[in-house]
Amino acid sequence: MIDKALLNDLAGCESPETLLAAMLRHHPEPRTPVDVEAWARKVGIADFGERDDDGAPSGLIIDPVTNSGIIEFAAGLPAPRRRYAIAHQLGHFLLGDHHGDRQCTHRDLAENRRDTTHRKQEMRANRFAAGLLMPKPWFSDFVVGLGKQSVLHLAAIAAEYGVSLDVAATRYADLTQTMGAWLFAKDGTFRYARPSRSFPDLAIQAGAALPAALLAAKPEDRIAWAPADPRDWIAVPRGSRPPKLALQVHSKANGFQLILLSINAAAERRADEEAEKAATESPKFGRRPSR
Ligand SMILES: [Zn+2]
């Protein structure tokens, strides 16, 4: 059912954020998981269909006469990924990125670069999708409600919002004020990470073996924070003091491991200030204090 009042409000919106703000004004009450198909039908998506997964798990077909669209997704796509694919295509549809048919690859659905027109369009569709499925104010309240940071929170977020773990991790990393990183590993091998903006550059490369302590971690281990060697994980510039790094790991029986790395930003700032103070107060070698 097309919502004309909503469509009128969306007509002047040119960015994912203005679209999402207008949509949230129409439906301000938190209701999760967000009904992404209902949203799509309100704004002009006439139907949904299955397609073969030929490397492009989702597509958008626009009828230029009626300006309505059909969103396709690969048959057998798990529900969280199907929801994300629909939200992504809805982003293309509302942002007016293209006027014919479009197929998006797995890489497009994770694009976060903006150095070409194509990548920028994909990145904007992803920003829209994340914001539609996990509206910022609801997401922030939900995460605060979970309490003290834990590696187990990601599964709770994914379940609440009906999204995959990597999509939940990306949103968390984008919105958090904390200095942390989610890392995904399988069978003892690091695969990819979702670091927060303020987190130092990672030194560990995709395909690298995890540090020994994590290779020995078992599904039945108690989840607890443990100190980690910064040199195993992050790039520490020569001559600088490495930050104190802590980690939690959740190991699954299928060989999947989720790791949360955390740095206490406030403690690091205090340590930096103290180091600076100590350096300026200590007498310089070979120089007498002037009188
Ligand atoms: Zn796309």
PDB file of C-alpha atoms and ligand atoms in Angstrom:
ATOM      1  CA  MET A   1       0.000   0.000   0.000  1.00  0.00           C
ATOM      2  CA  ILE A   2       1.551   3.280  -1.146  1.00  0.00           C
ATOM      3  CA  ASP A   3       1.767   5.946   1.590  1.00  0.00           C
ATOM      4  CA  LYS A   4       1.353   9.216  -0.317  1.00  0.00           C
ATOM      5  CA  ALA A   5       2.083  11.503   2.655  1.00  0.00           C
ATOM      6  CA  LEU A   6       5.324   9.645   3.300  1.00  0.00           C
ATOM      7  CA  LEU A   7       6.301   9.721  -0.392  1.00  0.00           C
ATOM      8  CA  ASN A   8       5.751  13.496  -0.456  1.00  0.00           C
ATOM      9  CA  ASP A   9       8.090  13.912   2.509  1.00  0.00           C
ATOM     10  CA  LEU A  10      10.740  11.709   0.901  1.00  0.00           C
ATOM     11  CA  ALA A  11      10.629  13.506  -2.446  1.00  0.00           C
ATOM     12  CA  GLY A  12      13.018  16.274  -1.410  1.00  0.00           C
ATOM     13  CA  CYS A  13      15.494  14.000   0.400  1.00  0.00           C
ATOM     14  CA  GLU A  14      18.834  13.478  -1.280  1.00  0.00           C
ATOM     15  CA  SER A  15      20.902  11.620   1.312  1.00  0.00           C
ATOM     16  CA  PRO A  16      20.409   8.371   3.243  1.00  0.00           C
ATOM     17  CA  GLU A  17      20.266  10.361   6.482  1.00  0.00           C
ATOM     18  CA  THR A  18      17.524  12.792   5.395  1.00  0.00           C
ATOM     19  CA  LEU A  19      15.457   9.883   3.995  1.00  0.00           C
ATOM     20  CA  LEU A  20      15.814   7.946   7.241  1.00  0.00           C
ATOM     21  CA  ALA A  21      14.980  10.960   9.394  1.00  0.00           C
ATOM     22  CA  ALA A  22      11.784  11.538   7.393  1.00  0.00           C
ATOM     23  CA  MET A  23      10.829   7.849   7.612  1.00  0.00           C
ATOM     24  CA  LEU A  24      11.427   7.837  11.363  1.00  0.00           C
ATOM     25  CA  ARG A  25       9.180  10.899  11.757  1.00  0.00           C
ATOM     26  CA  HIS A  26       6.361   8.873  10.214  1.00  0.00           C
ATOM     27  CA  HIS A  27       7.002   5.871  12.470  1.00  0.00           C
ATOM     28  CA  PRO A  28       8.764   7.107  15.604  1.00  0.00           C
ATOM     29  CA  GLU A  29       7.798   4.241  17.925  1.00  0.00           C
ATOM     30  CA  PRO A  30      10.453   1.518  18.172  1.00  0.00           C
ATOM     31  CA  ARG A  31       9.270  -1.756  16.664  1.00  0.00           C
ATOM     32  CA  THR A  32      11.843  -4.437  15.942  1.00  0.00           C
ATOM     33  CA  PRO A  33      12.720  -6.233  13.797  1.00  0.00           C
ATOM     34  CA  VAL A  34      11.819  -3.475  11.349  1.00  0.00           C
ATOM     35  CA  ASP A  35       9.285  -4.670   8.723  1.00  0.00           C
ATOM     36  CA  VAL A  36      11.422  -3.896   5.686  1.00  0.00           C
ATOM     37  CA  GLU A  37       8.943  -5.304   3.139  1.00  0.00           C
ATOM     38  CA  ALA A  38       6.129  -3.123   4.516  1.00  0.00           C
ATOM     39  CA  TRP A  39       8.403  -0.066   4.215  1.00  0.00           C
ATOM     40  CA  ALA A  40       9.233  -1.003   0.638  1.00  0.00           C
ATOM     41  CA  ARG A  41       5.571  -1.350  -0.336  1.00  0.00           C
ATOM     42  CA  LYS A  42       4.721   2.021   1.233  1.00  0.00           C
ATOM     43  CA  VAL A  43       7.158   3.832  -1.049  1.00  0.00           C
ATOM     44  CA  GLY A  44       6.529   2.144  -4.392  1.00  0.00           C
ATOM     45  CA  ILE A  45       8.008  -1.364  -4.462  1.00  0.00           C
ATOM     46  CA  ALA A  46       5.245  -3.387  -6.131  1.00  0.00           C
ATOM     47  CA  ASP A  47       6.641  -6.866  -5.575  1.00  0.00           C
ATOM     48  CA  PHE A  48       9.492  -9.120  -4.472  1.00  0.00           C
ATOM     49  CA  GLY A  49      10.893 -12.040  -6.404  1.00  0.00           C
ATOM     50  CA  GLU A  50      13.575 -14.704  -6.294  1.00  0.00           C
ATOM     51  CA  ARG A  51      16.520 -14.838  -8.692  1.00  0.00           C
ATOM     52  CA  ASP A  52      19.413 -17.242  -9.256  1.00  0.00           C
ATOM     53  CA  ASP A  53      22.462 -16.395  -7.193  1.00  0.00           C
ATOM     54  CA  ASP A  54      24.945 -15.842 -10.005  1.00  0.00           C
ATOM     55  CA  GLY A  55      27.237 -13.868  -7.720  1.00  0.00           C
ATOM     56  CA  ALA A  56      24.701 -11.044  -7.461  1.00  0.00           C
ATOM     57  CA  PRO A  57      22.417 -11.833  -4.518  1.00  0.00           C
ATOM     58  CA  SER A  58      19.975  -9.012  -5.160  1.00  0.00           C
ATOM     59  CA  GLY A  59      18.603  -6.786  -7.861  1.00  0.00           C
ATOM     60  CA  LEU A  60      16.203  -3.950  -8.562  1.00  0.00           C
ATOM     61  CA  ILE A  61      13.949  -3.643 -11.608  1.00  0.00           C
ATOM     62  CA  ILE A  62      12.322  -0.262 -12.125  1.00  0.00           C
ATOM     63  CA  ASP A  63       9.291   0.326 -14.342  1.00  0.00           C
ATOM     64  CA  PRO A  64      10.029   3.764 -15.820  1.00  0.00           C
ATOM     65  CA  VAL A  65       6.387   4.339 -16.736  1.00  0.00           C
ATOM     66  CA  THR A  66       4.830   3.762 -13.307  1.00  0.00           C
ATOM     67  CA  ASN A  67       8.074   4.503 -11.406  1.00  0.00           C
ATOM     68  CA  SER A  68       7.444   1.406  -9.313  1.00  0.00           C
ATOM     69  CA  GLY A  69      10.037  -1.247  -8.587  1.00  0.00           C
ATOM     70  CA  ILE A  70      10.510  -4.961  -8.076  1.00  0.00           C
ATOM     71  CA  ILE A  71      13.197  -6.150  -5.683  1.00  0.00           C
ATOM     72  CA  GLU A  72      14.763  -9.522  -6.344  1.00  0.00           C
ATOM     73  CA  PHE A  73      16.928 -11.610  -4.058  1.00  0.00           C
ATOM     74  CA  ALA A  74      18.737 -14.899  -4.434  1.00  0.00           C
ATOM     75  CA  ALA A  75      16.679 -17.986  -3.629  1.00  0.00           C
ATOM     76  CA  GLY A  76      17.919 -19.533  -0.400  1.00  0.00           C
ATOM     77  CA  LEU A  77      19.385 -16.318   0.991  1.00  0.00           C
ATOM     78  CA  PRO A  78      19.084 -16.581   4.811  1.00  0.00           C
ATOM     79  CA  ALA A  79      16.399 -14.240   6.243  1.00  0.00           C
ATOM     80  CA  PRO A  80      18.813 -11.663   7.768  1.00  0.00           C
ATOM     81  CA  ARG A  81      20.686 -11.356   4.455  1.00  0.00           C
ATOM     82  CA  ARG A  82      17.455 -11.166   2.492  1.00  0.00           C
ATOM     83  CA  ARG A  83      16.244  -8.339   4.740  1.00  0.00           C
ATOM     84  CA  TYR A  84      19.513  -6.498   4.217  1.00  0.00           C
ATOM     85  CA  ALA A  85      19.377  -7.004   0.442  1.00  0.00           C
ATOM     86  CA  ILE A  86      15.829  -5.562   0.333  1.00  0.00           C
ATOM     87  CA  ALA A  87      16.848  -2.554   2.456  1.00  0.00           C
ATOM     88  CA  HIS A  88      19.897  -1.975   0.221  1.00  0.00           C
ATOM     89  CA  GLN A  89      17.812  -2.030  -2.980  1.00  0.00           C
ATOM     90  CA  LEU A  90      15.259   0.225  -1.361  1.00  0.00           C
ATOM     91  CA  GLY A  91      18.136   2.641  -0.762  1.00  0.00           C
ATOM     92  CA  HIS A  92      18.984   2.619  -4.489  1.00  0.00           C
ATOM     93  CA  PHE A  93      15.313   3.084  -5.330  1.00  0.00           C
ATOM     94  CA  LEU A  94      14.797   6.093  -3.021  1.00  0.00           C
ATOM     95  CA  LEU A  95      18.170   7.685  -3.750  1.00  0.00           C
ATOM     96  CA  GLY A  96      17.368   7.565  -7.482  1.00  0.00           C
ATOM     97  CA  ASP A  97      20.725   5.994  -8.340  1.00  0.00           C
ATOM     98  CA  HIS A  98      19.606   4.412 -11.603  1.00  0.00           C
ATOM     99  CA  HIS A  99      16.697   4.081 -13.906  1.00  0.00           C
ATOM    100  CA  GLY A 100      17.030   0.639 -15.453  1.00  0.00           C
ATOM    101  CA  ASP A 101      17.707  -2.748 -13.910  1.00  0.00           C
ATOM    102  CA  ARG A 102      20.497  -3.192 -11.449  1.00  0.00           C
ATOM    103  CA  GLN A 103      22.135  -6.195  -9.838  1.00  0.00           C
ATOM    104  CA  CYS A 104      24.301  -5.884  -6.759  1.00  0.00           C
ATOM    105  CA  THR A 105      27.125  -8.265  -5.853  1.00  0.00           C
ATOM    106  CA  HIS A 106      28.128  -9.515  -2.408  1.00  0.00           C
ATOM    107  CA  ARG A 107      30.948  -6.962  -2.520  1.00  0.00           C
ATOM    108  CA  ASP A 108      28.472  -4.139  -3.312  1.00  0.00           C
ATOM    109  CA  LEU A 109      26.425  -5.114  -0.259  1.00  0.00           C
ATOM    110  CA  ALA A 110      29.473  -4.525   1.955  1.00  0.00           C
ATOM    111  CA  GLU A 111      30.938  -1.512   0.102  1.00  0.00           C
ATOM    112  CA  ASN A 112      32.139   1.347   2.297  1.00  0.00           C
ATOM    113  CA  ARG A 113      34.424   3.228  -0.126  1.00  0.00           C
ATOM    114  CA  ARG A 114      33.430   6.299  -2.103  1.00  0.00           C
ATOM    115  CA  ASP A 115      36.254   6.721  -4.615  1.00  0.00           C
ATOM    116  CA  THR A 116      34.164   5.936  -7.715  1.00  0.00           C
ATOM    117  CA  THR A 117      30.565   6.804  -8.584  1.00  0.00           C
ATOM    118  CA  HIS A 118      29.599   3.136  -8.449  1.00  0.00           C
ATOM    119  CA  ARG A 119      31.201   2.539  -5.037  1.00  0.00           C
ATOM    120  CA  LYS A 120      29.704   5.730  -3.662  1.00  0.00           C
ATOM    121  CA  GLN A 121      26.218   4.645  -4.737  1.00  0.00           C
ATOM    122  CA  GLU A 122      26.739   1.233  -3.118  1.00  0.00           C
ATOM    123  CA  MET A 123      28.125   2.807   0.060  1.00  0.00           C
ATOM    124  CA  ARG A 124      25.112   5.136   0.292  1.00  0.00           C
ATOM    125  CA  ALA A 125      22.694   2.229  -0.258  1.00  0.00           C
ATOM    126  CA  ASN A 126      24.476   0.377   2.570  1.00  0.00           C
ATOM    127  CA  ARG A 127      24.281   3.398   4.878  1.00  0.00           C
ATOM    128  CA  PHE A 128      20.568   3.591   4.130  1.00  0.00           C
ATOM    129  CA  ALA A 129      20.086  -0.147   4.736  1.00  0.00           C
ATOM    130  CA  ALA A 130      21.898  -0.066   8.089  1.00  0.00           C
ATOM    131  CA  GLY A 131      19.916   2.983   9.199  1.00  0.00           C
ATOM    132  CA  LEU A 132      16.575   1.510   8.127  1.00  0.00           C
ATOM    133  CA  LEU A 133      17.115  -1.875   9.793  1.00  0.00           C
ATOM    134  CA  MET A 134      18.795  -0.418  12.899  1.00  0.00           C
ATOM    135  CA  PRO A 135      17.511   3.148  13.428  1.00  0.00           C
ATOM    136  CA  LYS A 136      20.138   5.112  15.324  1.00  0.00           C
ATOM    137  CA  PRO A 137      18.106   6.217  18.393  1.00  0.00           C
ATOM    138  CA  TRP A 138      16.611   2.740  18.927  1.00  0.00           C
ATOM    139  CA  PHE A 139      19.957   1.048  18.383  1.00  0.00           C
ATOM    140  CA  SER A 140      21.791   3.327  20.818  1.00  0.00           C
ATOM    141  CA  ASP A 141      19.157   2.792  23.543  1.00  0.00           C
ATOM    142  CA  PHE A 142      19.217  -0.963  22.991  1.00  0.00           C
ATOM    143  CA  VAL A 143      23.010  -1.148  23.288  1.00  0.00           C
ATOM    144  CA  VAL A 144      22.985   0.975  26.485  1.00  0.00           C
ATOM    145  CA  GLY A 145      20.315  -1.384  27.866  1.00  0.00           C
ATOM    146  CA  LEU A 146      22.601  -4.380  27.303  1.00  0.00           C
ATOM    147  CA  GLY A 147      24.969  -3.027  29.963  1.00  0.00           C
ATOM    148  CA  LYS A 148      28.715  -3.477  30.241  1.00  0.00           C
ATOM    149  CA  GLN A 149      30.362  -4.226  26.898  1.00  0.00           C
ATOM    150  CA  SER A 150      30.537  -7.954  26.060  1.00  0.00           C
ATOM    151  CA  VAL A 151      31.348 -10.084  23.037  1.00  0.00           C
ATOM    152  CA  LEU A 152      27.941 -11.749  23.549  1.00  0.00           C
ATOM    153  CA  HIS A 153      26.079  -8.498  22.814  1.00  0.00           C
ATOM    154  CA  LEU A 154      26.533  -8.826  19.060  1.00  0.00           C
ATOM    155  CA  ALA A 155      24.307 -11.911  18.854  1.00  0.00           C
ATOM    156  CA  ALA A 156      21.656 -10.114  20.955  1.00  0.00           C
ATOM    157  CA  ILE A 157      21.732  -7.124  18.582  1.00  0.00           C
ATOM    158  CA  ALA A 158      21.560  -9.353  15.499  1.00  0.00           C
ATOM    159  CA  ALA A 159      18.537 -11.209  16.930  1.00  0.00           C
ATOM    160  CA  GLU A 160      16.745  -8.005  18.004  1.00  0.00           C
ATOM    161  CA  TYR A 161      17.101  -6.363  14.579  1.00  0.00           C
ATOM    162  CA  GLY A 162      16.964  -9.440  12.335  1.00  0.00           C
ATOM    163  CA  VAL A 163      20.369  -8.809  10.778  1.00  0.00           C
ATOM    164  CA  SER A 164      23.539 -10.856  10.290  1.00  0.00           C
ATOM    165  CA  LEU A 165      26.426 -10.575  12.775  1.00  0.00           C
ATOM    166  CA  ASP A 166      28.671  -8.672  10.347  1.00  0.00           C
ATOM    167  CA  VAL A 167      25.938  -6.113   9.589  1.00  0.00           C
ATOM    168  CA  ALA A 168      25.322  -5.695  13.340  1.00  0.00           C
ATOM    169  CA  ALA A 169      29.082  -5.277  13.928  1.00  0.00           C
ATOM    170  CA  THR A 170      29.363  -2.624  11.212  1.00  0.00           C
ATOM    171  CA  ARG A 171      26.501  -0.611  12.728  1.00  0.00           C
ATOM    172  CA  TYR A 172      27.927  -0.981  16.240  1.00  0.00           C
ATOM    173  CA  ALA A 173      31.376   0.175  15.097  1.00  0.00           C
ATOM    174  CA  ASP A 174      29.838   3.164  13.296  1.00  0.00           C
ATOM    175  CA  LEU A 175      27.760   4.372  16.246  1.00  0.00           C
ATOM    176  CA  THR A 176      29.818   3.511  19.337  1.00  0.00           C
ATOM    177  CA  GLN A 177      31.716   6.112  21.348  1.00  0.00           C
ATOM    178  CA  THR A 178      34.029   3.383  22.647  1.00  0.00           C
ATOM    179  CA  MET A 179      37.380   2.339  21.176  1.00  0.00           C
ATOM    180  CA  GLY A 180      36.867  -1.247  20.061  1.00  0.00           C
ATOM    181  CA  ALA A 181      36.903  -3.706  17.194  1.00  0.00           C
ATOM    182  CA  TRP A 182      34.921  -6.825  16.312  1.00  0.00           C
ATOM    183  CA  LEU A 183      36.999  -9.532  14.638  1.00  0.00           C
ATOM    184  CA  PHE A 184      35.657 -12.574  12.807  1.00  0.00           C
ATOM    185  CA  ALA A 185      37.689 -15.775  12.564  1.00  0.00           C
ATOM    186  CA  LYS A 186      37.077 -19.308  11.337  1.00  0.00           C
ATOM    187  CA  ASP A 187      39.122 -22.450  12.054  1.00  0.00           C
ATOM    188  CA  GLY A 188      41.876 -20.446  13.726  1.00  0.00           C
ATOM    189  CA  THR A 189      42.239 -17.985  10.831  1.00  0.00           C
ATOM    190  CA  PHE A 190      41.445 -14.263  11.022  1.00  0.00           C
ATOM    191  CA  ARG A 191      38.993 -13.216   8.300  1.00  0.00           C
ATOM    192  CA  TYR A 192      37.837  -9.605   8.721  1.00  0.00           C
ATOM    193  CA  ALA A 193      37.244  -6.866  11.281  1.00  0.00           C
ATOM    194  CA  ARG A 194      34.797  -4.070  12.030  1.00  0.00           C
ATOM    195  CA  PRO A 195      36.778  -1.479  14.024  1.00  0.00           C
ATOM    196  CA  SER A 196      35.301   1.689  15.536  1.00  0.00           C
ATOM    197  CA  ARG A 197      36.442   5.017  14.106  1.00  0.00           C
ATOM    198  CA  SER A 198      38.924   5.769  16.909  1.00  0.00           C
ATOM    199  CA  PHE A 199      40.466   2.277  16.987  1.00  0.00           C
ATOM    200  CA  PRO A 200      44.147   2.043  15.907  1.00  0.00           C
ATOM    201  CA  ASP A 201      44.987   0.428  12.542  1.00  0.00           C
ATOM    202  CA  LEU A 202      44.948  -3.365  12.749  1.00  0.00           C
ATOM    203  CA  ALA A 203      48.215  -5.180  12.100  1.00  0.00           C
ATOM    204  CA  ILE A 204      46.722  -8.659  11.703  1.00  0.00           C
ATOM    205  CA  GLN A 205      46.008  -9.544   8.073  1.00  0.00           C
ATOM    206  CA  ALA A 206      43.130 -11.552   6.623  1.00  0.00           C
ATOM    207  CA  GLY A 207      44.229 -15.184   6.363  1.00  0.00           C
ATOM    208  CA  ALA A 208      46.689 -14.949   9.285  1.00  0.00           C
ATOM    209  CA  ALA A 209      46.620 -17.481  12.118  1.00  0.00           C
ATOM    210  CA  LEU A 210      45.247 -16.204  15.427  1.00  0.00           C
ATOM    211  CA  PRO A 211      47.603 -15.844  18.439  1.00  0.00           C
ATOM    212  CA  ALA A 212      48.195 -19.120  20.315  1.00  0.00           C
ATOM    213  CA  ALA A 213      45.892 -18.285  23.258  1.00  0.00           C
ATOM    214  CA  LEU A 214      42.940 -17.954  20.908  1.00  0.00           C
ATOM    215  CA  LEU A 215      43.769 -21.100  18.950  1.00  0.00           C
ATOM    216  CA  ALA A 216      43.414 -22.951  22.251  1.00  0.00           C
ATOM    217  CA  ALA A 217      40.091 -21.290  23.170  1.00  0.00           C
ATOM    218  CA  LYS A 218      37.138 -23.679  23.518  1.00  0.00           C
ATOM    219  CA  PRO A 219      33.359 -23.162  23.223  1.00  0.00           C
ATOM    220  CA  GLU A 220      32.921 -24.117  26.900  1.00  0.00           C
ATOM    221  CA  ASP A 221      35.405 -21.454  28.133  1.00  0.00           C
ATOM    222  CA  ARG A 222      33.947 -18.781  30.404  1.00  0.00           C
ATOM    223  CA  ILE A 223      33.554 -15.426  28.597  1.00  0.00           C
ATOM    224  CA  ALA A 224      35.787 -12.904  30.396  1.00  0.00           C
ATOM    225  CA  TRP A 225      38.051  -9.976  29.593  1.00  0.00           C
ATOM    226  CA  ALA A 226      41.715 -10.917  29.306  1.00  0.00           C
ATOM    227  CA  PRO A 227      44.751  -8.730  28.613  1.00  0.00           C
ATOM    228  CA  ALA A 228      46.041  -9.027  25.032  1.00  0.00           C
ATOM    229  CA  ASP A 229      49.459  -8.271  23.538  1.00  0.00           C
ATOM    230  CA  PRO A 230      48.910  -5.161  21.370  1.00  0.00           C
ATOM    231  CA  ARG A 231      51.622  -6.342  18.945  1.00  0.00           C
ATOM    232  CA  ASP A 232      49.505  -9.373  18.023  1.00  0.00           C
ATOM    233  CA  TRP A 233      46.693  -7.153  16.810  1.00  0.00           C
ATOM    234  CA  ILE A 234      47.427  -3.509  16.150  1.00  0.00           C
ATOM    235  CA  ALA A 235      50.045  -1.365  14.452  1.00  0.00           C
ATOM    236  CA  VAL A 236      52.173   0.357  17.118  1.00  0.00           C
ATOM    237  CA  PRO A 237      54.293   3.131  15.576  1.00  0.00           C
ATOM    238  CA  ARG A 238      57.980   2.846  16.427  1.00  0.00           C
ATOM    239  CA  GLY A 239      58.894   4.768  19.577  1.00  0.00           C
ATOM    240  CA  SER A 240      55.330   5.123  20.805  1.00  0.00           C
ATOM    241  CA  ARG A 241      53.803   3.523  23.867  1.00  0.00           C
ATOM    242  CA  PRO A 242      51.389   0.680  22.955  1.00  0.00           C
ATOM    243  CA  PRO A 243      47.921   1.050  24.493  1.00  0.00           C
ATOM    244  CA  LYS A 244      46.577  -1.448  27.016  1.00  0.00           C
ATOM    245  CA  LEU A 245      44.466  -3.871  25.028  1.00  0.00           C
ATOM    246  CA  ALA A 246      41.840  -6.276  26.386  1.00  0.00           C
ATOM    247  CA  LEU A 247      39.860  -8.938  24.561  1.00  0.00           C
ATOM    248  CA  GLN A 248      36.950 -11.301  24.900  1.00  0.00           C
ATOM    249  CA  VAL A 249      36.465 -14.292  22.641  1.00  0.00           C
ATOM    250  CA  HIS A 250      33.374 -16.355  21.936  1.00  0.00           C
ATOM    251  CA  SER A 251      34.223 -19.683  20.303  1.00  0.00           C
ATOM    252  CA  LYS A 252      31.562 -21.776  18.594  1.00  0.00           C
ATOM    253  CA  ALA A 253      31.579 -25.517  18.005  1.00  0.00           C
ATOM    254  CA  ASN A 254      31.605 -24.967  14.210  1.00  0.00           C
ATOM    255  CA  GLY A 255      35.042 -23.295  14.380  1.00  0.00           C
ATOM    256  CA  PHE A 256      33.684 -19.754  14.202  1.00  0.00           C
ATOM    257  CA  GLN A 257      35.222 -17.275  16.652  1.00  0.00           C
ATOM    258  CA  LEU A 258      34.071 -13.767  17.417  1.00  0.00           C
ATOM    259  CA  ILE A 259      36.612 -11.533  19.147  1.00  0.00           C
ATOM    260  CA  LEU A 260      36.028  -8.152  20.763  1.00  0.00           C
ATOM    261  CA  LEU A 261      39.123  -5.987  21.223  1.00  0.00           C
ATOM    262  CA  SER A 262      38.827  -3.003  23.544  1.00  0.00           C
ATOM    263  CA  ILE A 263      40.992  -0.058  24.579  1.00  0.00           C
ATOM    264  CA  ASN A 264      40.041   2.138  27.532  1.00  0.00           C
ATOM    265  CA  ALA A 265      40.320   5.515  25.798  1.00  0.00           C
ATOM    266  CA  ALA A 266      40.054   7.583  29.015  1.00  0.00           C
ATOM    267  CA  ALA A 267      42.801   5.561  30.733  1.00  0.00           C
ATOM    268  CA  GLU A 268      45.038   5.931  27.660  1.00  0.00           C
ATOM    269  CA  ARG A 269      44.556   9.713  27.659  1.00  0.00           C
ATOM    270  CA  ARG A 270      45.492   9.882  31.356  1.00  0.00           C
ATOM    271  CA  ALA A 271      48.588   7.726  30.773  1.00  0.00           C
ATOM    272  CA  ASP A 272      49.645   9.970  27.862  1.00  0.00           C
ATOM    273  CA  GLU A 273      49.237  13.094  29.994  1.00  0.00           C
ATOM    274  CA  GLU A 274      51.247  11.600  32.836  1.00  0.00           C
ATOM    275  CA  ALA A 275      54.029  10.510  30.494  1.00  0.00           C
ATOM    276  CA  GLU A 276      54.170  13.992  29.020  1.00  0.00           C
ATOM    277  CA  LYS A 277      54.238  15.595  32.461  1.00  0.00           C
ATOM    278  CA  ALA A 278      57.046  13.289  33.632  1.00  0.00           C
ATOM    279  CA  ALA A 279      59.061  14.097  30.498  1.00  0.00           C
ATOM    280  CA  THR A 280      58.790  17.875  30.916  1.00  0.00           C
ATOM    281  CA  GLU A 281      59.513  17.789  34.675  1.00  0.00           C
ATOM    282  CA  SER A 282      62.637  15.645  34.546  1.00  0.00           C
ATOM    283  CA  PRO A 283      65.884  17.657  34.267  1.00  0.00           C
ATOM    284  CA  LYS A 284      67.468  17.508  30.849  1.00  0.00           C
ATOM    285  CA  PHE A 285      70.746  15.680  30.679  1.00  0.00           C
ATOM    286  CA  GLY A 286      73.791  17.930  30.301  1.00  0.00           C
ATOM    287  CA  ARG A 287      71.943  21.137  31.051  1.00  0.00           C
ATOM    288  CA  ARG A 288      72.043  23.072  34.272  1.00  0.00           C
ATOM    289  CA  PRO A 289      68.901  24.724  35.449  1.00  0.00           C
ATOM    290  CA  SER A 290      69.249  28.427  34.636  1.00  0.00           C
ATOM    291  CA  ARG A 291      69.039  30.909  37.496  1.00  0.00           C
TER     292      ARG A 291
HETATM  293 ZN    ZN B   1      23.689  -1.961  -4.700  1.00  0.00          ZN
END
